[in-house]
Amino acid sequence: MSEIAFNIDNNKKLAFFKKISDIDENLDQAGIESKFTDPEQKKKFNKYRSQWKSYVNTVKNNLATILVNKLEQNEKGFEDGIKAINQEIQEINDTVGFLNIFGKTIDIIGNIVGLGI
């Protein structure tokens, strides 16, 4: 069963969680327990509501685990990307530095050539 759950699109998982969370909130409405006048019905309702809350928390924790795993999977790629960008920026800085030195050297040579040597 976990294989089936693993293959479900994450958006569907989030939509499912939203639906069951909405119901979970409705199960806590003020006065809902008073609708059950029979003590056995009230006991059964509380038992089912408790189970429902447990399942909602399980789904929430599973989704959190999925999100953390996705973040961890992308973290290395993100760090590698930042390193590559910084390296490219350094190479551009090196190129600009080279061009500045090259330009100054050409100016000096131009001055020397202008002296008629």
mmCIF file of C-alpha atoms in Angstrom:
data_model
loop_
_atom_site.group_PDB
_atom_site.id
_atom_site.type_symbol
_atom_site.label_atom_id
_atom_site.label_comp_id
_atom_site.label_asym_id
_atom_site.label_seq_id
_atom_site.Cartn_x
_atom_site.Cartn_y
_atom_site.Cartn_z
ATOM 1 C CA MET A 1 0.000 0.000 0.000
ATOM 2 C CA SER A 2 2.879 2.397 0.665
ATOM 3 C CA GLU A 3 3.983 1.941 -2.966
ATOM 4 C CA ILE A 4 0.568 3.104 -4.120
ATOM 5 C CA ALA A 5 0.669 6.112 -1.812
ATOM 6 C CA PHE A 6 4.212 6.923 -2.928
ATOM 7 C CA ASN A 7 3.181 7.123 -6.585
ATOM 8 C CA ILE A 8 0.268 9.495 -6.001
ATOM 9 C CA ASP A 9 0.936 13.004 -7.292
ATOM 10 C CA ASN A 10 1.910 15.383 -4.475
ATOM 11 C CA ASN A 11 -0.836 17.842 -5.460
ATOM 12 C CA LYS A 12 -3.395 15.081 -4.994
ATOM 13 C CA LYS A 13 -1.889 14.293 -1.607
ATOM 14 C CA LEU A 14 -2.188 17.935 -0.584
ATOM 15 C CA ALA A 15 -5.778 18.118 -1.861
ATOM 16 C CA PHE A 16 -6.614 14.974 0.099
ATOM 17 C CA PHE A 17 -5.038 16.432 3.219
ATOM 18 C CA LYS A 18 -7.008 19.662 2.772
ATOM 19 C CA LYS A 19 -10.289 17.738 2.534
ATOM 20 C CA ILE A 20 -9.690 15.612 5.597
ATOM 21 C CA SER A 21 -8.365 18.626 7.546
ATOM 22 C CA ASP A 22 -11.533 20.567 6.746
ATOM 23 C CA ILE A 23 -13.620 17.691 8.078
ATOM 24 C CA ASP A 24 -11.340 17.495 11.110
ATOM 25 C CA GLU A 25 -12.069 21.150 11.882
ATOM 26 C CA ASN A 26 -15.811 20.560 11.470
ATOM 27 C CA LEU A 27 -15.662 17.691 13.949
ATOM 28 C CA ASP A 28 -14.548 20.192 16.593
ATOM 29 C CA GLN A 29 -17.442 22.619 16.134
ATOM 30 C CA ALA A 30 -18.978 23.887 19.314
ATOM 31 C CA GLY A 31 -21.992 21.836 20.341
ATOM 32 C CA ILE A 32 -21.390 18.929 17.966
ATOM 33 C CA GLU A 33 -21.206 16.413 20.825
ATOM 34 C CA SER A 34 -24.521 17.616 22.201
ATOM 35 C CA LYS A 35 -26.190 16.350 18.999
ATOM 36 C CA PHE A 36 -25.671 12.853 20.377
ATOM 37 C CA THR A 37 -28.035 12.412 23.278
ATOM 38 C CA ASP A 38 -27.417 8.700 23.701
ATOM 39 C CA PRO A 39 -24.225 8.187 25.767
ATOM 40 C CA GLU A 40 -23.199 5.209 23.613
ATOM 41 C CA GLN A 41 -23.530 7.299 20.445
ATOM 42 C CA LYS A 42 -21.510 10.101 22.023
ATOM 43 C CA LYS A 43 -18.845 7.577 23.068
ATOM 44 C CA LYS A 44 -18.747 6.115 19.552
ATOM 45 C CA PHE A 45 -18.568 9.621 18.021
ATOM 46 C CA ASN A 46 -15.652 10.567 20.271
ATOM 47 C CA LYS A 47 -13.870 7.313 19.419
ATOM 48 C CA TYR A 48 -14.318 7.875 15.677
ATOM 49 C CA ARG A 49 -13.316 11.529 15.954
ATOM 50 C CA SER A 50 -10.174 10.509 17.816
ATOM 51 C CA GLN A 51 -9.322 7.978 15.092
ATOM 52 C CA TRP A 52 -9.997 10.633 12.443
ATOM 53 C CA LYS A 53 -7.634 13.077 14.145
ATOM 54 C CA SER A 54 -4.989 10.387 14.361
ATOM 55 C CA TYR A 55 -5.259 9.717 10.622
ATOM 56 C CA VAL A 56 -5.140 13.427 9.811
ATOM 57 C CA ASN A 57 -1.974 13.774 11.892
ATOM 58 C CA THR A 58 -0.448 10.742 10.193
ATOM 59 C CA VAL A 59 -1.137 12.214 6.755
ATOM 60 C CA LYS A 60 0.251 15.592 7.886
ATOM 61 C CA ASN A 61 3.431 13.955 9.169
ATOM 62 C CA ASN A 62 3.816 11.907 5.971
ATOM 63 C CA LEU A 63 3.450 15.036 3.846
ATOM 64 C CA ALA A 64 5.999 16.842 5.993
ATOM 65 C CA THR A 65 8.421 13.945 5.515
ATOM 66 C CA ILE A 66 7.917 14.068 1.741
ATOM 67 C CA LEU A 67 8.554 17.815 1.686
ATOM 68 C CA VAL A 68 11.693 17.521 3.797
ATOM 69 C CA ASN A 69 12.979 14.714 1.560
ATOM 70 C CA LYS A 70 12.323 16.812 -1.562
ATOM 71 C CA LEU A 71 14.147 19.758 -0.001
ATOM 72 C CA GLU A 72 17.095 17.557 0.919
ATOM 73 C CA GLN A 73 17.202 16.100 -2.611
ATOM 74 C CA ASN A 74 17.292 19.584 -4.109
ATOM 75 C CA GLU A 75 19.748 21.003 -1.592
ATOM 76 C CA LYS A 76 22.851 19.485 -3.234
ATOM 77 C CA GLY A 77 21.792 20.683 -6.672
ATOM 78 C CA PHE A 78 21.133 24.133 -5.262
ATOM 79 C CA GLU A 79 24.544 24.264 -3.552
ATOM 80 C CA ASP A 80 26.263 23.021 -6.724
ATOM 81 C CA GLY A 81 24.431 25.681 -8.739
ATOM 82 C CA ILE A 82 25.534 28.433 -6.359
ATOM 83 C CA LYS A 83 29.146 27.197 -6.571
ATOM 84 C CA ALA A 84 28.999 27.195 -10.372
ATOM 85 C CA ILE A 85 27.529 30.708 -10.457
ATOM 86 C CA ASN A 86 30.218 31.989 -8.077
ATOM 87 C CA GLN A 87 32.906 30.334 -10.191
ATOM 88 C CA GLU A 88 31.531 31.932 -13.361
ATOM 89 C CA ILE A 89 31.432 35.317 -11.643
ATOM 90 C CA GLN A 90 35.056 34.866 -10.560
ATOM 91 C CA GLU A 91 36.026 33.966 -14.131
ATOM 92 C CA ILE A 92 34.257 37.080 -15.394
ATOM 93 C CA ASN A 93 36.086 39.147 -12.769
ATOM 94 C CA ASP A 94 39.369 37.523 -13.837
ATOM 95 C CA THR A 95 38.569 38.304 -17.483
ATOM 96 C CA VAL A 96 37.740 41.923 -16.664
ATOM 97 C CA GLY A 97 40.951 42.173 -14.645
ATOM 98 C CA PHE A 98 42.904 40.712 -17.559
ATOM 99 C CA LEU A 99 41.287 43.168 -19.978
ATOM 100 C CA ASN A 100 42.153 46.097 -17.691
ATOM 101 C CA ILE A 101 45.797 44.990 -17.431
ATOM 102 C CA PHE A 102 45.931 44.278 -21.173
ATOM 103 C CA GLY A 103 44.450 47.709 -21.926
ATOM 104 C CA LYS A 104 46.953 49.482 -19.638
ATOM 105 C CA THR A 105 49.826 47.547 -21.219
ATOM 106 C CA ILE A 106 48.644 48.568 -24.693
ATOM 107 C CA ASP A 107 48.459 52.191 -23.541
ATOM 108 C CA ILE A 108 52.044 51.974 -22.279
ATOM 109 C CA ILE A 109 53.228 50.382 -25.538
ATOM 110 C CA GLY A 110 51.353 53.092 -27.447
ATOM 111 C CA ASN A 111 53.133 55.752 -25.443
ATOM 112 C CA ILE A 112 56.492 54.098 -26.114
ATOM 113 C CA VAL A 113 55.753 53.757 -29.839
ATOM 114 C CA GLY A 114 54.595 57.387 -29.835
ATOM 115 C CA LEU A 115 58.038 58.401 -28.602
ATOM 116 C CA GLY A 116 59.412 57.241 -31.937
ATOM 117 C CA ILE A 117 61.522 54.407 -30.622
#
